[in-house]
CSV table of C-alpha atoms in Angstrom, one decimal:
chain,number,residue,atom,x,y,z
S,6,PHE,CA,85.8,145.9,37.9
S,7,ARG,CA,83.1,143.4,36.7
S,8,GLY,CA,84.2,139.9,36.3
S,9,GLY,CA,85.4,139.2,39.8
S,10,LYS,CA,87.4,136.0,40.2
S,11,GLY,CA,87.1,135.5,36.5
S,12,LEU,CA,86.7,132.9,33.9
S,13,SER,CA,89.5,130.7,35.1
S,14,TRP,CA,87.9,129.7,38.3
S,15,SER,CA,84.6,128.8,36.7
S,16,TRP,CA,86.5,126.7,34.1
S,17,ALA,CA,88.2,124.8,36.8
S,18,SER,CA,85.1,124.2,38.8
S,19,VAL,CA,83.2,122.9,35.8
S,20,LEU,CA,85.9,120.5,34.8
S,21,VAL,CA,86.3,119.2,38.3
S,22,ARG,CA,82.5,118.7,38.7
S,23,GLU,CA,82.5,116.8,35.5
S,24,SER,CA,85.6,114.8,36.3
S,25,GLN,CA,83.7,111.5,36.6
S,26,ALA,CA,81.5,112.2,33.5
S,27,THR,CA,82.1,110.7,30.1
S,28,GLY,CA,83.7,113.1,27.6
S,29,MET,CA,82.4,113.6,24.1
S,30,ILE,CA,83.7,111.8,21.0
S,31,MET,CA,82.8,113.8,17.9
S,32,SER,CA,83.5,113.8,14.2
S,33,LYS,CA,86.1,116.0,12.5
S,34,ALA,CA,83.3,117.8,10.8
S,35,ASP,CA,81.6,118.6,14.1
S,36,TYR,CA,84.8,119.8,15.6
S,37,ALA,CA,85.4,122.1,12.6
S,38,GLU,CA,81.9,123.6,13.0
S,39,ILE,CA,82.7,124.4,16.7
S,40,ALA,CA,86.1,125.8,15.8
S,41,LYS,CA,84.5,128.0,13.0
S,42,TYR,CA,82.0,129.4,15.5
S,43,LEU,CA,84.8,130.2,18.0
S,44,GLU,CA,86.7,132.4,15.5
S,45,ARG,CA,84.3,135.3,16.4
S,46,LEU,CA,84.3,134.9,20.1
S,47,ARG,CA,86.4,136.5,22.8
S,48,PRO,CA,87.5,134.7,26.0
S,49,ASN,CA,84.7,135.9,28.4
S,50,ARG,CA,81.7,134.6,30.3
S,51,GLN,CA,79.2,135.8,27.6
S,52,SER,CA,81.1,134.0,24.9
S,53,LEU,CA,81.0,130.7,26.8
S,54,LYS,CA,77.3,131.1,27.4
S,55,MET,CA,76.8,131.6,23.7
S,56,LEU,CA,78.9,128.6,22.9
S,57,LYS,CA,76.9,126.3,25.1
S,58,GLU,CA,73.6,127.7,23.7
S,59,GLN,CA,74.9,127.1,20.1
S,60,PHE,CA,76.0,123.5,20.8
S,61,PRO,CA,73.7,122.2,23.6
S,62,SER,CA,74.5,118.5,22.9
S,63,GLN,CA,78.1,118.9,23.9
S,64,SER,CA,79.2,118.8,27.5
S,65,GLN,CA,80.4,122.0,29.0
S,66,SER,CA,83.9,120.6,29.9
S,67,THR,CA,84.3,119.5,26.2
S,68,LEU,CA,83.4,123.0,24.9
S,69,LEU,CA,85.6,124.7,27.5
S,70,SER,CA,88.6,122.5,26.5
S,71,ILE,CA,88.0,123.1,22.8
S,72,PHE,CA,87.6,126.8,23.4
S,73,SER,CA,91.0,126.9,25.2
S,74,LEU,CA,92.7,124.9,22.4
S,75,GLU,CA,91.4,127.0,19.6
S,76,TYR,CA,92.1,130.3,21.4
S,77,GLN,CA,95.7,129.3,22.0
S,78,LYS,CA,96.1,128.4,18.3
S,79,ARG,CA,94.7,131.9,17.5
S,80,MET,CA,97.3,133.5,19.8
S,81,LYS,CA,100.1,131.5,18.2
S,82,ARG,CA,99.0,132.6,14.7
S,83,THR,CA,99.0,136.3,15.7
S,84,HIS,CA,102.0,136.3,18.0
S,85,VAL,CA,104.4,138.1,15.6
S,86,LYS,CA,101.9,140.8,14.9
S,87,HIS,CA,101.4,141.7,18.6
S,88,HIS,CA,105.1,141.5,19.5
S,89,THR,CA,106.7,143.9,17.0
S,90,ALA,CA,108.5,146.9,18.5
S,91,GLU,CA,105.9,149.2,17.1
S,92,ALA,CA,102.9,147.2,18.5
S,93,CYS,CA,104.5,146.9,22.0
S,94,ALA,CA,105.2,150.7,22.1
S,95,THR,CA,101.6,151.4,21.0
S,96,TYR,CA,100.1,149.2,23.6
S,97,TYR,CA,102.3,150.8,26.3
S,98,GLN,CA,101.3,154.3,25.3
S,99,ARG,CA,97.6,153.2,25.2
S,100,TYR,CA,98.0,151.9,28.7
S,101,LEU,CA,99.6,155.1,30.0
S,102,SER,CA,96.9,157.2,28.4
S,103,GLY,CA,94.2,155.0,29.8
S,104,VAL,CA,95.3,155.0,33.4
S,105,MET,CA,95.9,158.7,33.3
S,106,ASN,CA,92.2,159.2,32.5
S,107,ASN,CA,91.0,156.6,34.9
S,108,ALA,CA,93.5,154.5,36.9
S,109,ALA,CA,90.7,152.4,38.5
S,110,ALA,CA,89.3,151.2,35.1
S,111,PRO,CA,90.4,147.8,33.7
S,112,VAL,CA,92.5,149.5,31.0
S,113,LEU,CA,94.8,146.6,30.2
S,114,PHE,CA,92.0,144.1,30.2
S,115,GLU,CA,89.9,146.1,27.9
S,116,LEU,CA,92.8,146.8,25.6
S,117,ALA,CA,93.6,143.1,25.4
S,118,ASN,CA,90.0,142.4,24.3
S,119,GLU,CA,90.0,145.2,21.8
S,120,MET,CA,93.3,143.9,20.2
S,121,ASP,CA,92.1,140.2,20.5
S,122,LEU,CA,95.1,139.4,22.6
S,123,ALA,CA,95.0,137.2,25.7
S,124,PRO,CA,94.9,139.5,28.8
S,125,SER,CA,97.9,137.8,30.4
S,126,LEU,CA,99.9,138.3,27.2
S,127,MET,CA,99.0,141.9,27.1
S,128,ALA,CA,100.0,142.3,30.7
S,129,ARG,CA,103.4,140.7,30.0
S,130,ILE,CA,104.0,143.1,27.1
S,131,VAL,CA,103.2,146.2,29.1
S,132,LEU,CA,105.0,145.0,32.2
S,133,GLU,CA,108.2,144.4,30.2
S,134,LYS,CA,108.0,147.9,28.6
S,135,PHE,CA,107.5,149.4,32.0
S,136,LEU,CA,110.5,147.6,33.5
S,137,GLN,CA,112.7,148.6,30.6
S,138,LYS,CA,111.9,152.2,31.2
S,139,HIS,CA,111.9,151.9,35.0
S,140,ASP,CA,115.2,149.9,35.4
S,141,GLN,CA,116.9,151.1,32.1
S,142,THR,CA,117.5,147.5,31.2
S,143,THR,CA,115.7,144.5,29.7
S,144,PRO,CA,114.2,142.4,32.4
S,145,SER,CA,114.8,138.7,32.5
S,146,LYS,CA,112.0,136.1,32.0
S,147,PRO,CA,112.2,134.9,35.6
S,148,VAL,CA,111.7,138.5,36.9
S,149,ILE,CA,108.7,139.0,34.6
S,150,ASN,CA,107.2,135.6,35.5
S,151,GLY,CA,107.6,136.3,39.2
S,152,MET,CA,105.8,139.6,38.9
S,153,LEU,CA,103.0,138.0,36.9
S,154,ARG,CA,102.6,135.3,39.6
S,155,ASP,CA,102.7,137.9,42.3
S,156,PRO,CA,101.8,141.4,41.1
S,157,SER,CA,102.6,142.9,44.5
S,158,GLN,CA,106.3,142.7,43.4
S,159,ILE,CA,105.6,145.3,40.7
S,160,PRO,CA,107.0,148.7,41.8
S,161,ASP,CA,103.9,150.6,40.6
S,162,ARG,CA,100.6,150.0,42.4
S,163,VAL,CA,98.4,151.0,39.4
S,164,LEU,CA,100.2,148.6,37.0
S,165,ALA,CA,100.2,145.9,39.7
S,166,ASN,CA,96.4,146.2,39.9
S,167,GLN,CA,96.1,146.2,36.1
S,168,VAL,CA,98.2,143.1,35.8
S,169,TYR,CA,96.2,141.3,38.5
S,170,GLN,CA,93.0,142.0,36.7
S,171,CYS,CA,94.4,140.5,33.5
S,172,THR,CA,95.7,137.3,35.1
S,173,VAL,CA,92.6,136.5,37.1
S,174,ASN,CA,90.3,137.1,34.1
S,175,ASP,CA,92.3,135.1,31.6
S,176,CYS,CA,90.9,131.7,30.8
S,177,CYS,CA,93.7,130.4,28.5
S,178,TYR,CA,97.0,132.0,29.6
S,179,GLY,CA,98.9,133.2,32.7
S,180,PRO,CA,100.1,131.8,36.0
S,181,LEU,CA,96.7,131.2,37.4
S,182,VAL,CA,95.6,129.2,34.4
S,183,ASP,CA,98.8,127.2,34.6
S,184,CYS,CA,98.1,126.3,38.3
S,185,ILE,CA,94.5,125.4,37.5
S,186,LYS,CA,95.4,123.2,34.6
S,187,HIS,CA,98.0,121.4,36.7
S,188,ALA,CA,95.4,120.8,39.5
S,189,ILE,CA,92.9,119.5,37.0
S,190,GLY,CA,95.5,117.2,35.5
S,191,GLN,CA,96.2,115.8,39.0
S,192,GLU,CA,92.5,115.4,39.7
S,193,TYR,CA,92.1,113.1,36.7
S,194,GLU,CA,95.2,111.2,37.5
S,195,ILE,CA,93.9,110.6,41.0
S,196,LEU,CA,90.6,109.5,39.5
S,197,LEU,CA,92.4,107.1,37.2
S,198,CYS,CA,94.3,105.5,40.1
S,199,GLU,CA,91.1,105.1,42.2
S,200,LYS,CA,89.4,103.3,39.3
S,201,LEU,CA,92.4,101.0,38.8
S,202,GLN,CA,92.4,100.2,42.5
S,203,ARG,CA,88.7,99.5,42.5
S,204,LYS,CA,89.3,97.0,39.7
S,205,LYS,CA,92.1,95.5,41.9
S,206,LEU,CA,94.7,96.0,39.1
S,207,SER,CA,98.4,96.2,40.0
S,208,PHE,CA,100.1,99.2,38.6
S,209,LEU,CA,103.0,101.7,39.0
S,210,ASP,CA,102.3,105.4,38.7
S,211,GLU,CA,104.6,108.1,37.3
S,212,ASP,CA,106.4,108.8,40.6
S,213,GLN,CA,107.1,105.2,41.3
S,214,LEU,CA,108.5,104.8,37.8
S,215,ARG,CA,110.8,107.7,38.2
S,216,THR,CA,112.3,106.2,41.3
S,217,LYS,CA,113.1,103.1,39.1
S,218,GLY,CA,115.1,105.3,36.8
S,219,TYR,CA,112.6,106.0,34.0
S,220,ASP,CA,112.8,109.5,32.7
S,221,LYS,CA,109.9,109.6,30.2
S,222,THR,CA,106.9,107.5,31.2
S,223,PRO,CA,103.2,107.3,30.8
S,224,ASP,CA,101.0,108.1,33.9
S,225,ILE,CA,100.4,104.4,34.6
S,226,ILE,CA,102.2,101.1,33.8
S,227,LEU,CA,100.1,98.0,34.4
S,228,GLU,CA,102.3,95.3,36.1
S,229,VAL,CA,100.0,92.8,34.5
S,230,PRO,CA,98.5,93.8,31.1
S,231,VAL,CA,94.7,93.9,30.5
S,232,ALA,CA,92.5,93.7,27.4
S,233,VAL,CA,90.2,96.6,26.4
S,234,GLU,CA,87.8,96.1,23.5
S,235,GLY,CA,90.0,93.2,22.2
S,236,HIS,CA,93.3,95.1,22.5
S,237,VAL,CA,96.1,94.4,25.0
S,238,ILE,CA,97.0,97.4,27.2
S,239,HIS,CA,100.3,97.7,29.0
S,240,TRP,CA,100.1,101.4,29.9
S,241,ILE,CA,97.6,104.3,30.4
S,242,GLU,CA,98.1,108.0,29.8
S,243,SER,CA,95.6,110.5,31.2
S,244,LYS,CA,94.9,113.7,29.4
S,245,ALA,CA,92.7,116.3,31.1
S,246,SER,CA,91.8,117.9,27.8
S,247,PHE,CA,90.0,117.4,24.4
S,248,GLY,CA,92.0,115.5,21.8
S,249,ASP,CA,92.1,117.6,18.7
S,250,GLU,CA,94.2,116.9,15.6
S,251,TYR,CA,97.0,119.3,16.4
S,252,SER,CA,97.6,118.3,20.0
S,253,HIS,CA,97.1,114.6,19.4
S,254,GLN,CA,99.7,114.6,16.6
S,255,SER,CA,102.1,116.4,18.9
S,256,TYR,CA,101.5,113.8,21.7
S,257,LEU,CA,102.0,110.9,19.3
S,258,GLN,CA,105.3,112.3,18.2
S,259,ASP,CA,106.6,113.4,21.6
S,260,GLN,CA,105.0,110.8,23.9
S,261,PHE,CA,102.8,108.0,22.7
S,262,TRP,CA,105.0,106.3,20.1
S,263,SER,CA,107.9,106.5,22.6
S,264,TYR,CA,105.8,104.7,25.2
S,265,TRP,CA,104.7,102.2,22.6
S,266,ASN,CA,108.2,101.5,21.6
S,267,ARG,CA,109.4,101.0,25.2
S,268,PHE,CA,106.4,99.4,26.9
S,269,GLY,CA,104.2,98.0,24.2
S,270,PRO,CA,100.6,98.9,23.3
S,271,GLY,CA,98.7,101.3,25.5
S,272,LEU,CA,95.6,103.4,26.2
S,273,VAL,CA,95.1,107.2,26.1
S,274,ILE,CA,92.2,108.7,28.0
S,275,TYR,CA,91.1,112.1,26.8
S,276,TRP,CA,88.7,112.9,29.6
S,277,CYS,CA,87.1,115.8,27.7
S,278,GLY,CA,86.6,113.8,24.5
S,279,PHE,CA,88.4,113.6,21.2
S,280,ILE,CA,87.9,113.6,17.4
S,281,LYS,CA,86.9,110.0,16.5
S,282,GLU,CA,88.9,109.9,13.3
S,283,LEU,CA,92.1,110.2,15.5
S,284,ASP,CA,91.4,106.7,17.0
S,285,CYS,CA,93.1,105.1,14.0
S,286,HIS,CA,96.1,103.4,15.5
S,287,ARG,CA,94.3,100.6,17.5
S,288,GLU,CA,95.8,97.9,15.4
S,289,ARG,CA,99.3,99.3,15.8
S,290,GLY,CA,98.8,99.6,19.6
S,291,ILE,CA,97.4,103.0,20.7
S,292,LEU,CA,93.8,103.0,21.8
S,293,LEU,CA,91.8,106.2,22.6
S,294,LYS,CA,88.9,106.5,25.1
S,295,ASP,CA,87.0,109.3,26.6
S,296,CYS,CA,86.5,107.6,29.9
S,297,PHE,CA,87.8,104.8,32.0
S,298,PRO,CA,86.9,101.5,30.4
S,299,GLU,CA,84.7,99.3,32.5
S,300,ASP,CA,84.9,96.2,30.2
S,301,ILE,CA,88.4,95.3,31.2
S,302,ILE,CA,89.6,91.7,30.8
S,303,THR,CA,92.5,90.7,33.1
S,304,PHE,CA,95.2,88.1,32.3
S,305,HIS,CA,96.2,86.2,35.4
S,306,HIS,CA,99.0,84.2,33.9
S,307,THR,CA,100.7,86.7,31.5
S,308,ARG,CA,104.4,87.4,32.4
S,309,ALA,CA,104.3,91.0,31.3
S,310,SER,CA,105.6,93.8,33.5
S,311,VAL,CA,107.6,97.0,33.5
S,312,ASP,CA,110.7,94.9,33.4
S,313,SER,CA,109.7,93.4,30.0
S,314,GLY,CA,109.3,96.9,28.7
S,315,LYS,CA,113.0,97.5,29.3
S,316,LYS,CA,113.8,94.8,26.8
S,317,ARG,CA,111.8,96.4,24.0
């Protein structure tokens, strides 16, 4: 099967290599142009090569992050279509016919590409149908998730191999991608802490804040606030992704305004860049950057700390 370790590993290695590079801030119009081009692409190596050739001025980590965001939106839009009883039954019959003709061929992976469905999502559908017929009962989500993480648990060697091929060659979904995204997120958080330490800034990280009883916190709380580009900053949130309109609005509602209400104004770093029009809440207290700010002004006599945040 061509593709080997798959797109996910190359995605991870690119993002980690570029972890200390500046992301890309682009206009809403430029983002729309990239998103429009992505509508015709499938999640494979050739598509990513074409994307980079089409937009050479954008960093590879930025393009990969946008690719992932837009592909996930596409999967959400078509979720109902792919998960009807008729569609699931058709996919399962197509799988059975395919492996009967050639069990070694990447039947599930090729079917996923043909149907424009993420390989891991196709694997989930077929695995669930298999287990329903094999066990005469509907499998639980933990059982399915466990088998997707470890295909050796699947009681059919051919299907186990097919599922494995799907998960290792899926750049947007599946347990492997989840692990990679978590690792990349940690990489950027470590980078952020290192930069704060080099600036000799006193701070509390997420783990330390949880031990103090906080349940919902940003990645970093500065024990003494700083000024960045004329704005006072009490906290920093690290995002190992590109900040598009959909995800940023979700973060504002679920996280950023909550942090602002509790701890005061703060800074969000989208390491892979963001749409510049989204940086519109500076005066209200939420600043966006695509890298760690070097022009930090410290306040040596300001009595602002995590404790003051509790009184907000």
